[in-house]
Amino acid sequence: MSVEPDVAVFLPFENSYARLPERFYARLAPTQVRAPRLVRLNEDLARELGLDPAYLASPEGVEILAGNRVAGGSEPIAMAYAGHQFGGFVPQLGDGRAILLGEVIDRTGQRRDIQLKGSGPTPFSRRGDGRAALGPVLREYIIGEAMYALGIPTTRALAAVTTGEDVMREKALPGAVLTRVAASHIRVGTFQFFAVRRDEEGLRALTDYVIERHYPDLAGSENPAAALLMRVIDKQAELIARWMLVGFIHGVMNTDNMAISGETIDYGPVAFMDTFDPATVYSSIDEHGRYAYGNQPVIGQWNLTRLAEALLPVIAEDREKAVEIAQEAINAYPGKFEAAFIAGYRRKLGFFAAEDGDPALVKELMDLMAANNADFTLTFRGLSEAAGDPAADAKVRALFDDRTAADGWLAKWRERLTREDGDPADRAAAMKATNPAFIPRNHLVEEALNAAVNNGDLAPFEKLIGVLARPFDDQPDVPEYTLPPRPEQVVRATFCGT
Ligand code: AMP
Ligand code: MG
């Protein structure tokens, strides 16, 4: 049963996307669920959005978060988009199980989408049930909030509720709804949706909308569409470099999962690497390793090329001219990625100055970590400590199978540091502020999800969220959260559970 907006309950929604032409979305309300129960509310985020956490946690608020009640002011819609999934083009995807309730203007004046995920079938569901299971909802909650705390652009979780209904996957699982907050939910695939239909008017309307909403400084450009393409390329080069610098693997970098805002979006079979290996893949659906850790930069370029193609008709009337402009923008991506990547690595290694030999030193460390089963996160946290206290070199070398080889690299690093100014304690502090001690390690995430789903025990989830909110602080009371998995704890595959 669908719900009508309830004007007695008013949230300060704005609906700029719903003002776009009707073919951009389908209007429909969420499907009601049997027995909504609040699992977690992100109170800080609620306040940031100008919403009252006490109200959202009240029975009425929970009804809204479950989709049982549509607040007055909301014009719920499912957004239309297309996308390349694992390289194959699907001309019509769209929000199959997500409903945009509307937008709010946050405390900083930024427009943010509020969306329910798992809120019932939509005209874009294809064969899906429109539902989400509790495990994947909590995974998205954990990873999104961890990314936020790491300072990486991301959508965020405002709330998770259980529905009191089962969803059928390989077995019956508790159903849940995630409330997701994003700068917007416009994707590369949104542009593709109009491009494949040769709907130039739609493309133009979308381009104008995106510029006004996300990149108003581009409005006066000589060629706004070309400027937009370049800006999205900048944002994605920066974003993917940030992923690489913390060992993050998105898992499903389809073009419908690449946000135009430059936020990380759609956490499915997502994972952080423990032992460093560029070929790492966790996703059970990624048979060929298309979205392996080390492939992410190249896939980023592939996706952006799809965006460039979609934008061609709005870049220039003359096809050849448009291709030339788009190609030039795409060609800039590798250099932009490399620049962001190496700048990030300099921060990770405690180099304030730039030297020509730095990329080679970074490459040598990566090869060494890969050859010696070194834990990625612990290596850099160890180096941070070692920058302030040479005695901590021992901790770093102990992470490598071949400790002599590690000594060789450490000697080069120390030699490089002799050409840096500044106090070792300051260097160590700066490195600790960029090299996290705490990441959402797969075994910890799995443990938290299992406890919640199988035993209704939310304590491990709550504790993990708390620890991950301060990833750069030493938290001596929870040493077990810094550790890689023991052999029996290793998670080999993650599932999107859709
Ligand atoms: P994802 O892999 O989560 O990015 O989803 C890809 C597409 O499938 C999106 O259009 C989703 O909305 C849709 N989808 C995923 N799971 C479901 C589901 N359970 N019911 C309906 N649509 C779904
Ligand atoms: Mg998606």
XYZ file of C-alpha atoms and ligand atoms in Angstrom:
522
model
C 0.000 0.000 0.000
C 1.284 3.417 -0.922
C 1.084 6.390 1.372
C -0.174 9.895 0.766
C 1.767 12.891 2.116
C 0.708 13.705 5.658
C 0.553 17.452 6.028
C 0.228 17.215 9.793
C 3.883 16.200 9.775
C 5.981 18.730 7.962
C 9.672 18.503 7.240
C 11.454 21.345 5.464
C 11.770 19.535 2.166
C 12.541 21.250 -1.095
C 12.031 19.348 -4.296
C 14.135 20.878 -7.016
C 14.652 17.546 -8.796
C 10.891 17.032 -8.931
C 10.667 20.350 -10.807
C 12.653 18.833 -13.690
C 10.671 17.328 -16.593
C 8.493 14.330 -15.726
C 10.654 11.900 -17.704
C 13.507 12.388 -15.192
C 11.750 10.272 -12.562
C 8.645 8.420 -11.505
C 6.454 9.862 -8.799
C 5.536 7.347 -6.156
C 5.461 6.970 -2.418
C 7.323 4.331 -0.440
C 5.579 1.032 0.283
C 4.399 0.576 3.857
C 6.142 -1.896 6.121
C 4.686 -3.916 8.959
C 6.568 -2.918 12.093
C 9.226 -0.248 11.776
C 11.815 -0.093 14.525
C 14.709 2.333 14.729
C 18.077 0.610 14.709
C 20.212 3.705 14.626
C 19.841 7.407 14.101
C 22.790 9.585 13.154
C 22.037 12.430 15.526
C 24.974 14.624 14.532
C 24.019 14.378 10.886
C 20.369 15.106 11.691
C 21.411 18.327 13.422
C 23.723 19.194 10.536
C 20.684 18.912 8.263
C 18.631 21.132 10.520
C 16.373 18.221 11.540
C 15.436 17.480 15.130
C 16.945 14.139 16.220
C 14.386 13.731 19.009
C 11.569 14.062 16.487
C 13.185 11.609 14.043
C 13.573 9.070 16.857
C 9.932 9.483 17.930
C 7.343 6.952 16.680
C 6.187 9.486 14.087
C 9.769 10.171 12.951
C 10.490 6.452 12.644
C 7.370 6.065 10.494
C 8.871 8.619 8.106
C 12.243 6.866 8.107
C 10.504 3.571 7.313
C 8.416 5.068 4.525
C 5.124 4.473 6.325
C 4.403 8.151 6.467
C 5.297 10.774 3.908
C 5.909 14.141 5.481
C 4.138 17.151 4.086
C 6.592 19.040 1.910
C 7.961 15.830 0.425
C 7.351 14.897 -3.212
C 8.681 11.356 -3.318
C 10.218 10.177 -6.584
C 12.327 7.343 -7.974
C 15.029 8.765 -10.214
C 15.629 7.462 -13.739
C 19.119 6.561 -14.893
C 20.983 4.171 -17.170
C 24.443 2.702 -16.732
C 27.226 0.398 -17.741
C 27.205 -2.570 -15.393
C 30.467 -4.527 -15.561
C 31.029 -2.982 -18.979
C 27.620 -3.829 -20.458
C 25.182 -1.009 -21.135
C 21.723 -1.070 -19.555
C 19.617 1.766 -21.006
C 17.142 1.796 -18.150
C 18.095 1.245 -14.536
C 16.817 3.925 -12.178
C 16.121 3.726 -8.469
C 14.781 0.200 -8.210
C 14.382 0.327 -4.476
C 15.148 3.868 -3.515
C 12.870 6.843 -3.131
C 14.026 10.412 -2.953
C 11.937 12.099 -0.281
C 13.281 15.505 -1.186
C 16.114 17.866 -0.449
C 16.934 19.902 2.603
C 19.250 22.867 2.921
C 21.784 22.023 5.597
C 23.316 24.297 8.235
C 26.070 25.329 5.813
C 23.573 26.219 3.096
C 24.270 23.110 1.038
C 21.398 21.274 -0.652
C 21.329 17.606 0.342
C 19.146 14.728 -0.873
C 17.339 12.554 1.624
C 16.578 9.162 0.163
C 15.109 5.940 1.470
C 16.798 2.780 0.230
C 14.892 -0.494 0.519
C 11.531 1.282 0.498
C 9.697 -0.903 -1.988
C 9.508 -1.584 -5.709
C 9.430 1.239 -8.224
C 8.801 1.328 -11.970
C 12.589 0.830 -12.308
C 12.816 -2.321 -10.174
C 13.067 -4.743 -13.088
C 12.867 -8.077 -11.272
C 13.966 -6.833 -7.844
C 11.721 -6.840 -4.791
C 12.524 -3.249 -3.910
C 13.722 -4.287 -0.495
C 16.973 -4.306 1.421
C 18.224 -6.721 4.056
C 19.534 -5.528 7.406
C 23.117 -6.712 6.790
C 23.776 -4.624 3.655
C 21.988 -1.645 5.226
C 24.267 -1.751 8.255
C 27.298 -2.282 6.017
C 26.452 0.869 4.082
C 25.959 2.684 7.384
C 29.321 1.577 8.755
C 31.382 2.175 5.621
C 29.789 5.507 4.748
C 30.380 6.865 8.236
C 33.940 5.472 8.248
C 34.652 7.204 4.940
C 33.233 10.430 6.310
C 35.487 10.228 9.362
C 38.450 9.534 7.063
C 37.673 12.804 5.318
C 36.709 11.158 2.016
C 33.706 12.589 0.139
C 30.792 10.227 0.635
C 27.065 9.850 0.956
C 26.078 9.331 4.578
C 23.620 7.327 6.591
C 21.016 9.293 8.512
C 19.196 6.266 9.890
C 18.627 2.549 9.685
C 15.292 0.979 10.581
C 14.123 -2.597 10.502
C 10.784 -3.276 8.849
C 9.476 -6.207 10.850
C 9.289 -8.102 7.552
C 11.561 -10.716 6.053
C 13.220 -10.307 2.690
C 14.012 -13.410 0.675
C 17.597 -13.744 -0.468
C 19.353 -17.129 -0.326
C 17.365 -17.374 2.870
C 14.898 -15.201 4.742
C 16.619 -12.187 6.255
C 15.386 -9.293 8.358
C 14.351 -6.388 6.144
C 15.562 -2.845 6.670
C 15.469 0.641 5.211
C 18.459 2.960 5.061
C 18.001 6.707 4.987
C 20.785 8.053 2.842
C 21.982 11.622 2.532
C 23.866 12.759 -0.562
C 24.962 16.010 -2.171
C 22.743 14.582 -4.898
C 22.027 11.187 -6.424
C 22.872 12.268 -9.967
C 25.223 9.781 -11.563
C 27.206 9.337 -14.766
C 24.350 6.989 -15.647
C 21.822 9.820 -15.331
C 23.504 11.565 -18.269
C 23.655 8.270 -20.143
C 19.899 7.856 -19.699
C 19.226 10.939 -21.833
C 22.126 10.413 -24.222
C 20.992 6.945 -25.269
C 17.505 8.321 -25.951
C 19.018 11.121 -28.037
C 17.132 13.453 -25.722
C 19.231 16.578 -26.109
C 16.720 18.714 -24.328
C 16.887 16.410 -21.336
C 20.687 16.432 -21.442
C 20.706 20.197 -21.502
C 18.243 20.454 -18.631
C 20.310 18.000 -16.589
C 23.560 19.801 -17.378
C 22.089 23.154 -16.345
C 20.633 21.639 -13.193
C 23.917 20.020 -12.170
C 25.888 23.198 -12.764
C 23.447 25.297 -10.784
C 23.286 22.804 -7.933
C 26.862 21.570 -7.660
C 29.190 23.820 -9.593
C 27.616 27.289 -9.863
C 31.033 28.810 -10.544
C 30.930 27.134 -13.988
C 27.723 28.871 -15.070
C 29.583 31.719 -16.740
C 32.071 29.474 -18.570
C 32.500 29.822 -22.285
C 31.455 26.171 -22.639
C 29.637 25.127 -19.453
C 29.170 21.483 -20.493
C 32.894 21.090 -21.239
C 33.716 22.836 -17.970
C 31.367 20.466 -16.153
C 33.052 17.434 -17.689
C 36.442 18.752 -16.631
C 35.216 19.439 -13.100
C 33.775 15.943 -12.696
C 37.075 14.537 -13.980
C 38.917 16.590 -11.338
C 36.572 15.408 -8.599
C 36.819 11.750 -9.559
C 40.605 11.808 -9.976
C 40.841 13.266 -6.486
C 38.255 10.870 -5.046
C 39.736 7.695 -6.480
C 43.212 8.761 -5.330
C 41.759 9.161 -1.833
C 40.338 5.632 -2.038
C 43.679 4.226 -3.090
C 45.445 5.975 -0.226
C 43.397 4.131 2.404
C 43.118 0.746 0.685
C 39.441 1.177 -0.186
C 37.816 -1.060 -2.791
C 34.425 0.131 -4.014
C 33.604 -3.195 -5.595
C 30.958 -2.093 -8.140
C 32.285 0.888 -10.068
C 29.487 0.770 -12.614
C 28.703 4.103 -14.261
C 25.437 4.239 -12.324
C 27.478 4.127 -9.135
C 29.669 7.130 -9.962
C 28.231 10.348 -8.550
C 28.555 13.635 -10.408
C 29.089 15.394 -7.065
C 32.339 13.492 -6.491
C 31.000 11.633 -3.465
C 31.544 7.917 -2.998
C 28.143 6.316 -3.504
C 26.378 2.944 -3.346
C 28.246 0.767 -0.919
C 27.605 -2.828 -1.885
C 30.316 -5.478 -1.774
C 32.706 -2.814 -0.564
C 35.879 -3.660 1.378
C 39.123 -2.326 2.765
C 42.303 -4.219 2.027
C 44.239 -5.779 4.859
C 47.364 -7.266 3.233
C 48.500 -5.049 0.385
C 47.882 -6.579 -3.026
C 46.720 -4.518 -6.023
C 44.840 -7.513 -7.436
C 42.562 -7.685 -4.398
C 38.881 -8.290 -5.162
C 36.291 -9.171 -2.555
C 33.076 -8.831 -4.478
C 31.519 -12.202 -5.145
C 29.963 -10.894 -8.367
C 33.237 -9.539 -9.796
C 34.459 -12.758 -11.387
C 37.088 -11.191 -13.607
C 38.442 -8.672 -11.153
C 37.256 -5.738 -13.238
C 36.921 -3.667 -10.082
C 40.042 -4.901 -8.274
C 41.810 -2.388 -6.028
C 44.545 -1.675 -8.554
C 42.111 -1.269 -11.467
C 40.091 1.507 -9.874
C 42.014 4.437 -11.401
C 41.674 3.035 -14.915
C 38.010 2.179 -14.414
C 37.512 5.742 -13.243
C 38.817 6.933 -16.591
C 36.640 4.429 -18.439
C 33.533 5.698 -16.638
C 34.449 9.329 -17.249
C 34.860 8.549 -20.926
C 31.265 7.291 -20.891
C 30.243 10.615 -19.304
C 32.190 12.496 -21.984
C 30.387 10.547 -24.712
C 27.021 11.280 -23.156
C 27.816 14.997 -22.991
C 29.000 15.313 -26.607
C 25.766 16.830 -27.975
C 25.850 19.589 -25.349
C 29.597 20.221 -25.619
C 29.424 21.327 -29.249
C 27.002 21.128 -32.155
C 29.778 19.953 -34.432
C 30.455 16.336 -33.536
C 34.160 16.415 -34.408
C 34.686 19.547 -32.387
C 32.836 18.025 -29.420
C 34.953 14.860 -29.568
C 38.124 16.917 -29.657
C 37.120 18.906 -26.559
C 35.968 15.797 -24.691
C 39.079 13.856 -25.598
C 41.286 16.620 -24.316
C 39.448 16.590 -20.993
C 39.707 12.806 -20.698
C 43.404 12.894 -21.562
C 43.974 15.113 -18.546
C 42.655 12.479 -16.146
C 45.753 10.268 -15.724
C 47.936 13.268 -14.868
C 45.356 14.549 -12.397
C 45.022 11.183 -10.751
C 48.799 10.728 -10.527
C 49.236 14.195 -9.037
C 46.628 13.554 -6.347
C 48.003 10.093 -5.697
C 51.629 11.134 -5.294
C 50.694 14.185 -3.213
C 48.765 11.847 -0.935
C 51.667 9.438 -0.716
C 54.008 12.285 0.213
C 51.689 13.066 3.108
C 51.573 9.394 4.055
C 55.362 9.191 4.086
C 55.905 12.475 5.915
C 57.401 14.446 3.044
C 56.440 18.093 3.102
C 58.662 18.902 0.130
C 58.438 17.203 -3.276
C 61.383 15.423 -4.842
C 61.608 13.804 -8.256
C 62.600 10.478 -6.760
C 59.456 10.207 -4.608
C 57.301 8.232 -7.059
C 60.048 5.598 -7.363
C 60.336 5.340 -3.587
C 56.551 4.918 -3.324
C 56.542 2.282 -6.060
C 59.315 0.396 -4.301
C 57.341 0.381 -1.050
C 54.193 -0.840 -2.805
C 56.085 -3.664 -4.496
C 57.680 -4.565 -1.197
C 54.371 -4.607 0.667
C 52.823 -6.759 -2.048
C 55.738 -9.214 -2.128
C 55.877 -9.498 1.655
C 52.227 -9.690 2.727
C 52.452 -6.445 4.638
C 49.290 -5.019 6.138
C 48.619 -1.744 4.314
C 47.128 0.230 7.201
C 49.592 -0.966 9.825
C 52.562 -0.220 7.562
C 51.693 3.462 7.305
C 50.575 3.819 10.898
C 53.883 2.199 11.875
C 55.838 4.592 9.664
C 53.996 7.489 11.310
C 55.237 6.338 14.658
C 58.718 5.635 13.322
C 58.933 9.190 11.966
C 58.877 10.426 15.557
C 60.726 7.557 17.158
C 63.275 5.479 15.196
C 62.813 2.632 17.662
C 59.436 2.039 16.021
C 61.177 0.906 12.808
C 61.130 -2.531 14.397
C 57.317 -2.500 14.334
C 57.318 -1.731 10.632
C 59.880 -4.335 9.627
C 57.971 -6.975 11.601
C 55.050 -6.518 9.168
C 57.113 -7.801 6.223
C 57.927 -11.453 5.498
C 61.415 -10.430 4.383
C 62.600 -8.091 7.104
C 65.961 -7.401 5.503
C 64.218 -6.128 2.399
C 62.107 -3.893 4.636
C 65.277 -2.567 6.285
C 66.619 -1.659 2.858
C 63.564 0.467 2.077
C 63.472 1.997 5.566
C 67.092 3.141 5.124
C 66.150 4.908 1.879
C 63.149 6.518 3.555
C 65.290 7.758 6.451
C 67.830 9.100 4.009
C 65.025 10.939 2.172
C 63.812 12.390 5.488
C 67.256 13.932 6.167
C 66.431 16.411 3.398
C 63.185 17.472 5.098
C 62.962 20.378 7.506
C 60.831 20.246 10.576
C 60.555 18.524 13.860
C 60.181 14.709 13.935
C 57.330 14.971 16.438
C 55.431 17.318 14.110
C 56.083 14.975 11.203
C 54.778 12.015 13.187
C 51.657 13.981 14.140
C 51.021 15.049 10.539
C 51.464 11.472 9.342
C 49.100 10.153 12.000
C 46.510 12.636 10.793
C 46.593 11.078 7.319
C 47.400 7.418 8.055
C 44.452 5.972 9.976
C 44.874 3.496 12.799
C 41.298 2.320 12.314
C 39.610 1.238 9.106
C 36.469 -0.884 8.799
C 38.314 -4.130 8.478
C 36.213 -6.799 6.819
C 36.288 -9.225 9.708
C 35.121 -6.526 12.136
C 32.322 -5.457 9.806
C 31.289 -9.074 9.276
C 31.276 -9.722 13.014
C 29.112 -6.659 13.659
C 26.648 -7.589 10.892
C 26.425 -11.210 12.009
C 25.668 -10.227 15.592
C 22.967 -7.810 14.444
C 21.353 -10.082 11.855
C 21.624 -13.459 13.589
C 21.324 -12.485 17.252
C 19.664 -9.101 17.203
C 22.741 -7.864 19.065
C 23.628 -4.332 18.015
C 26.432 -3.835 20.537
C 29.297 -4.770 18.152
C 27.816 -2.505 15.445
C 27.537 0.413 17.869
C 31.040 -0.133 19.192
C 32.533 -0.340 15.706
C 30.759 2.868 14.623
C 32.174 4.603 17.691
C 35.744 3.463 17.054
C 35.607 4.336 13.339
C 34.385 7.840 14.087
C 37.916 8.685 15.281
C 40.162 6.803 12.839
C 43.271 8.930 13.313
C 43.298 8.942 17.137
C 45.204 6.363 19.080
C 42.521 4.524 21.018
C 44.544 2.385 23.422
C 41.421 0.820 24.951
C 40.565 -1.040 21.717
C 43.836 -2.506 20.389
C 41.971 -5.416 18.767
C 40.322 -2.998 16.316
C 43.702 -2.107 14.798
C 44.669 -5.691 14.042
C 44.417 -7.582 10.773
C 42.269 -10.715 10.865
C 43.633 -13.934 12.278
C 43.683 -16.644 9.603
C 40.306 -17.995 10.700
C 38.805 -14.472 10.619
C 39.796 -13.636 7.050
C 36.819 -12.627 4.934
C 37.332 -13.836 1.367
C 34.253 -12.465 -0.310
C 31.705 -9.753 0.250
C 28.199 -9.803 -1.175
C 25.989 -6.922 -2.131
C 23.041 -8.884 -0.856
C 20.632 -7.142 -3.202
P 23.360 -1.567 -7.237
O 24.158 -2.735 -7.684
O 22.936 -1.612 -5.794
O 23.986 -0.256 -7.610
O 21.979 -1.666 -8.016
C 21.887 -1.657 -9.417
C 20.464 -1.394 -9.829
O 19.597 -2.430 -9.393
C 19.897 -0.101 -9.261
O 19.094 0.467 -10.243
C 19.090 -0.578 -8.082
O 18.058 0.319 -7.772
C 18.566 -1.915 -8.564
N 18.312 -2.826 -7.443
C 19.223 -3.385 -6.638
N 18.637 -4.173 -5.716
C 17.302 -4.117 -5.949
C 16.150 -4.708 -5.343
N 16.252 -5.536 -4.304
N 14.940 -4.412 -5.864
C 14.826 -3.584 -6.917
N 15.859 -3.004 -7.521
C 17.089 -3.261 -7.059
Mg 23.708 1.575 -7.671
